[in-house]
Amino acid sequence: PRLKRPDKATHRPLMANFDPVAEIYDETREKLSAAELRFLTDELQGSRTLEIAVGTGRLAKPLQDRGIDITGIDVSTRMLSRAKEKGTRSLVRGEVTDLPFKDSSFDAVLVVHFLHLVPDWPGLIGEITRVAEDKLVAVDSRASSEAKRPRELYLEMLEKTGYPPPVKTAGELLLAEKVRPSRMELIEKVSEAGNMDKMLDMLEKKWVAVTWTVPDGLHRELVQELRKDLTGKTIDFTYENFLLVWKVEDLSKVLPYL
């Protein structure tokens, strides 16, 4: 059976609000690849789709340009303003664990590299199964090389200090371990040379969500420690991008166990 809307008195709010980095977001994040766009267009064709955490319209705008009927929601006013400036349509501001839509308003919900930011998975998945008739569609990445990005090393060091990590270490692929998707397909394998100085600068300026709740003093110590080993280096990374699709009824069955 379809689950009811979570009790507003008990749901926890989403932690991450990207207002502080809205102006530099597009310039500091990886672009949507042609392969990702092709897979998503094929999967969402003909579906009324809600993109959760639409941000600056990085996905929604090119999908709309290809004829996908997509509405975007985000908690960040500034990110939504950037999306609107690009010509992204059908934008709504709202909390993703309390979606302002009627039951079964959409055929599909889309999330991309987002679940690791959400502390309240039952609240989010419960809302997804409420507003979506058919499926949850997602994209996530998995490292296929041993090299670790500064963000990952930062989280490992933070955990050793005993300070609670502000985000999860995995997202949509972690959900795939808990609930088997109806479709999981490799989109592409990507190799790139990572400029450590650039990545460390992003960390130091707190342009990355993993840093946002960390006290400034501790944050400076962690970044200084990373710079001792990584300054001036370029490290090759290889990762795989996956398309994942879950049926709403399968998510509804396991929601109490997430």
Short mmCIF file of C-alpha atoms in Angstrom, two decimals:
data_model
loop_
_atom_site.label_atom_id
_atom_site.label_comp_id
_atom_site.label_asym_id
_atom_site.label_seq_id
_atom_site.Cartn_x
_atom_site.Cartn_y
_atom_site.Cartn_z
CA PRO A 1 0.00 0.00 0.00
CA ARG A 2 1.06 3.60 -0.69
CA LEU A 3 2.44 5.25 2.43
CA LYS A 4 0.91 8.38 3.90
CA ARG A 5 2.71 11.70 4.24
CA PRO A 6 5.10 11.62 7.24
CA ASP A 7 3.99 13.49 10.35
CA LYS A 8 5.29 17.06 10.05
CA ALA A 9 6.03 17.10 13.77
CA THR A 10 8.47 14.20 13.51
CA HIS A 11 10.22 14.63 10.17
CA ARG A 12 13.74 16.04 10.26
CA PRO A 13 14.64 18.91 7.91
CA LEU A 14 17.19 18.52 5.17
CA MET A 15 20.62 19.57 6.36
CA ALA A 16 22.23 21.03 3.23
CA ASN A 17 21.15 24.34 1.76
CA PHE A 18 23.33 25.42 -1.16
CA ASP A 19 22.57 29.16 -0.94
CA PRO A 20 26.18 29.99 0.12
CA VAL A 21 27.67 28.44 -3.05
CA ALA A 22 24.97 29.23 -5.62
CA GLU A 23 27.07 31.83 -7.45
CA ILE A 24 30.03 29.50 -8.00
CA TYR A 25 28.23 26.15 -8.15
CA ASP A 26 28.21 25.57 -11.91
CA GLU A 27 31.83 26.62 -12.30
CA THR A 28 33.06 24.24 -9.58
CA ARG A 29 31.04 21.09 -10.35
CA GLU A 30 31.37 18.52 -13.10
CA LYS A 31 29.21 19.10 -16.15
CA LEU A 32 26.45 16.71 -17.18
CA SER A 33 27.97 14.38 -19.75
CA ALA A 34 26.41 13.54 -23.11
CA ALA A 35 26.09 9.90 -22.03
CA GLU A 36 24.29 10.81 -18.79
CA LEU A 37 21.90 13.07 -20.67
CA ARG A 38 21.15 10.35 -23.22
CA PHE A 39 20.42 7.70 -20.58
CA LEU A 40 18.20 10.04 -18.56
CA THR A 41 16.30 11.24 -21.64
CA ASP A 42 15.57 7.67 -22.70
CA GLU A 43 14.48 6.62 -19.20
CA LEU A 44 12.24 9.64 -18.53
CA GLN A 45 10.67 10.05 -21.97
CA GLY A 46 6.88 10.32 -21.66
CA SER A 47 6.96 10.60 -17.84
CA ARG A 48 5.76 13.45 -15.66
CA THR A 49 8.95 13.88 -13.67
CA LEU A 50 9.91 15.67 -10.46
CA GLU A 51 13.60 16.41 -9.97
CA ILE A 52 14.44 16.68 -6.28
CA ALA A 53 17.32 19.10 -5.56
CA VAL A 54 17.07 20.69 -8.99
CA GLY A 55 19.69 23.26 -7.98
CA THR A 56 20.78 25.51 -10.83
CA GLY A 57 18.93 23.46 -13.44
CA ARG A 58 22.07 21.59 -14.44
CA LEU A 59 19.94 18.57 -15.39
CA ALA A 60 16.43 19.97 -15.67
CA LYS A 61 17.22 22.57 -18.35
CA PRO A 62 18.84 20.18 -20.88
CA LEU A 63 16.16 17.56 -20.17
CA GLN A 64 13.42 20.13 -20.77
CA ASP A 65 15.19 21.14 -23.99
CA ARG A 66 14.83 17.50 -25.09
CA GLY A 67 11.13 17.42 -24.42
CA ILE A 68 11.06 15.89 -20.94
CA ASP A 69 8.15 17.09 -18.78
CA ILE A 70 10.08 17.93 -15.61
CA THR A 71 9.34 20.01 -12.52
CA GLY A 72 12.19 20.94 -10.18
CA ILE A 73 12.16 21.51 -6.42
CA ASP A 74 14.91 22.85 -4.18
CA VAL A 75 15.20 24.45 -0.75
CA SER A 76 17.77 26.99 -1.97
CA THR A 77 16.32 30.26 -3.23
CA ARG A 78 19.60 31.33 -4.79
CA MET A 79 20.09 28.05 -6.66
CA LEU A 80 16.56 28.33 -8.03
CA SER A 81 17.29 31.90 -9.16
CA ARG A 82 20.28 30.66 -11.13
CA ALA A 83 18.13 27.94 -12.69
CA LYS A 84 15.50 30.48 -13.68
CA GLU A 85 18.15 32.72 -15.27
CA LYS A 86 19.07 29.80 -17.55
CA GLY A 87 15.45 29.46 -18.68
CA THR A 88 14.58 26.41 -16.57
CA ARG A 89 10.80 26.15 -16.21
CA SER A 90 8.44 24.74 -13.56
CA LEU A 91 10.51 25.50 -10.46
CA VAL A 92 9.24 25.19 -6.88
CA ARG A 93 10.88 26.07 -3.59
CA GLY A 94 10.24 23.55 -0.83
CA GLU A 95 11.54 21.02 1.68
CA VAL A 96 12.13 17.63 0.10
CA THR A 97 10.90 15.69 3.13
CA ASP A 98 7.62 17.62 2.98
CA LEU A 99 6.91 17.90 -0.75
CA PRO A 100 4.19 20.45 -1.64
CA PHE A 101 2.48 18.17 -4.15
CA LYS A 102 -0.62 15.97 -4.07
CA ASP A 103 -0.36 12.18 -4.00
CA SER A 104 0.58 10.61 -7.35
CA SER A 105 1.32 13.98 -8.96
CA PHE A 106 4.18 12.51 -11.02
CA ASP A 107 5.12 9.32 -12.82
CA ALA A 108 8.79 9.51 -11.85
CA VAL A 109 11.11 11.22 -9.37
CA LEU A 110 14.72 11.99 -10.32
CA VAL A 111 17.64 12.36 -7.88
CA VAL A 112 21.27 12.73 -8.93
CA HIS A 113 24.22 12.61 -6.51
CA PHE A 114 21.94 13.76 -3.72
CA LEU A 115 21.07 11.07 -1.16
CA HIS A 116 24.41 11.39 0.66
CA LEU A 117 23.26 14.87 1.76
CA VAL A 118 20.00 13.66 3.32
CA PRO A 119 19.96 12.67 7.02
CA ASP A 120 16.32 11.53 6.87
CA TRP A 121 16.09 8.78 4.26
CA PRO A 122 12.72 7.42 5.48
CA GLY A 123 11.23 10.91 5.29
CA LEU A 124 12.54 11.50 1.77
CA ILE A 125 11.74 8.04 0.37
CA GLY A 126 8.31 8.17 1.99
CA GLU A 127 7.57 11.40 0.16
CA ILE A 128 8.92 9.99 -3.12
CA THR A 129 6.62 6.98 -2.89
CA ARG A 130 3.72 9.30 -2.11
CA VAL A 131 4.09 11.69 -5.06
CA ALA A 132 5.40 9.23 -7.69
CA GLU A 133 3.18 6.68 -9.42
CA ASP A 134 5.86 4.56 -11.04
CA LYS A 135 9.55 4.93 -10.29
CA LEU A 136 12.58 6.61 -8.73
CA VAL A 137 15.38 7.31 -11.22
CA ALA A 138 18.90 8.15 -10.03
CA VAL A 139 22.50 8.63 -11.10
CA ASP A 140 25.46 7.98 -8.83
CA SER A 141 29.20 7.40 -9.15
CA ARG A 142 31.60 4.82 -7.76
CA ALA A 143 35.38 5.04 -7.72
CA SER A 144 37.08 2.30 -9.70
CA SER A 145 40.61 3.31 -8.73
CA GLU A 146 42.30 3.29 -5.33
CA ALA A 147 43.08 7.01 -5.40
CA LYS A 148 40.91 9.08 -3.06
CA ARG A 149 39.75 12.66 -3.54
CA PRO A 150 40.52 15.24 -0.82
CA ARG A 151 36.81 15.24 0.06
CA GLU A 152 36.96 11.53 0.95
CA LEU A 153 40.20 11.93 2.91
CA TYR A 154 38.68 14.89 4.76
CA LEU A 155 35.70 12.78 5.84
CA GLU A 156 37.97 9.96 7.00
CA MET A 157 40.06 12.35 9.08
CA LEU A 158 36.95 14.01 10.48
CA GLU A 159 35.58 10.65 11.59
CA LYS A 160 38.81 9.89 13.45
CA THR A 161 38.41 13.10 15.48
CA GLY A 162 35.04 11.88 16.72
CA TYR A 163 33.16 14.76 15.12
CA PRO A 164 29.97 13.53 13.43
CA PRO A 165 30.30 13.63 9.63
CA PRO A 166 27.92 16.20 8.08
CA VAL A 167 27.08 13.94 5.14
CA LYS A 168 27.00 10.23 4.32
CA THR A 169 29.92 8.68 2.48
CA ALA A 170 27.59 7.15 -0.14
CA GLY A 171 24.17 7.89 -1.59
CA GLU A 172 22.15 6.34 -4.37
CA LEU A 173 24.46 3.34 -4.72
CA LEU A 174 24.12 2.72 -0.99
CA LEU A 175 20.34 2.65 -1.46
CA ALA A 176 20.91 0.07 -4.20
CA GLU A 177 22.62 -2.16 -1.62
CA LYS A 178 19.58 -1.91 0.64
CA VAL A 179 16.88 -2.14 -2.05
CA ARG A 180 17.57 -3.95 -5.30
CA PRO A 181 16.87 -1.66 -8.29
CA SER A 182 14.74 -2.88 -11.17
CA ARG A 183 17.45 -1.47 -13.45
CA MET A 184 21.10 -0.73 -12.77
CA GLU A 185 23.25 0.04 -15.79
CA LEU A 186 26.72 1.44 -16.33
CA ILE A 187 26.48 4.76 -18.15
CA GLU A 188 30.19 5.39 -18.64
CA LYS A 189 33.63 4.96 -17.15
CA VAL A 190 35.49 8.25 -16.69
CA SER A 191 39.18 8.97 -16.12
CA GLU A 192 40.51 12.38 -15.19
CA ALA A 193 43.59 14.06 -13.79
CA GLY A 194 42.68 15.68 -10.48
CA ASN A 195 44.42 18.94 -9.55
CA MET A 196 44.92 18.62 -5.81
CA ASP A 197 45.57 22.33 -5.24
CA LYS A 198 42.23 23.22 -6.87
CA MET A 199 40.34 20.58 -4.85
CA LEU A 200 42.02 21.66 -1.61
CA ASP A 201 41.15 25.30 -2.31
CA MET A 202 37.49 24.32 -2.69
CA LEU A 203 37.62 22.50 0.64
CA GLU A 204 39.37 25.37 2.41
CA LYS A 205 36.79 27.91 1.16
CA LYS A 206 33.98 25.61 2.34
CA TRP A 207 32.55 25.30 -1.15
CA VAL A 208 31.86 21.60 -0.51
CA ALA A 209 28.97 20.34 1.62
CA VAL A 210 31.18 18.00 3.68
CA THR A 211 32.69 21.07 5.38
CA TRP A 212 29.63 23.16 6.19
CA THR A 213 28.93 22.07 9.77
CA VAL A 214 32.56 21.56 10.78
CA PRO A 215 33.88 24.17 13.28
CA ASP A 216 36.34 26.57 11.65
CA GLY A 217 39.27 25.64 13.87
CA LEU A 218 38.93 21.92 13.23
CA HIS A 219 38.32 22.58 9.56
CA ARG A 220 41.57 24.53 9.22
CA GLU A 221 43.52 21.76 10.95
CA LEU A 222 42.16 19.10 8.60
CA VAL A 223 42.87 21.11 5.46
CA GLN A 224 46.40 21.96 6.64
CA GLU A 225 47.08 18.28 7.23
CA LEU A 226 45.83 17.38 3.75
CA ARG A 227 48.00 20.07 2.17
CA LYS A 228 51.13 18.49 3.68
CA ASP A 229 50.65 15.42 1.51
CA LEU A 230 48.78 16.71 -1.54
CA THR A 231 50.03 20.22 -2.41
CA GLY A 232 51.33 20.47 -5.97
CA LYS A 233 50.19 17.00 -6.97
CA THR A 234 48.03 15.79 -9.83
CA ILE A 235 46.36 12.43 -9.21
CA ASP A 236 44.57 10.27 -11.76
CA PHE A 237 41.04 9.21 -10.81
CA THR A 238 38.80 6.66 -12.47
CA TYR A 239 35.11 6.33 -11.63
CA GLU A 240 31.96 4.75 -13.03
CA ASN A 241 28.61 6.48 -13.46
CA PHE A 242 25.49 4.35 -13.04
CA LEU A 243 21.82 4.74 -13.89
CA LEU A 244 19.57 3.26 -11.20
CA VAL A 245 15.80 2.76 -11.31
CA TRP A 246 13.52 1.53 -8.52
CA LYS A 247 9.83 0.76 -8.71
CA VAL A 248 7.79 2.75 -6.19
CA GLU A 249 6.11 -0.36 -4.81
CA ASP A 250 9.49 -1.93 -4.03
CA LEU A 251 10.62 1.14 -2.10
CA SER A 252 7.33 1.28 -0.21
CA LYS A 253 7.79 -2.29 1.05
CA VAL A 254 11.21 -1.64 2.62
CA LEU A 255 10.68 1.92 3.86
CA PRO A 256 10.30 0.90 7.54
CA TYR A 257 13.73 -0.78 7.39
CA LEU A 258 15.77 2.08 5.88
#
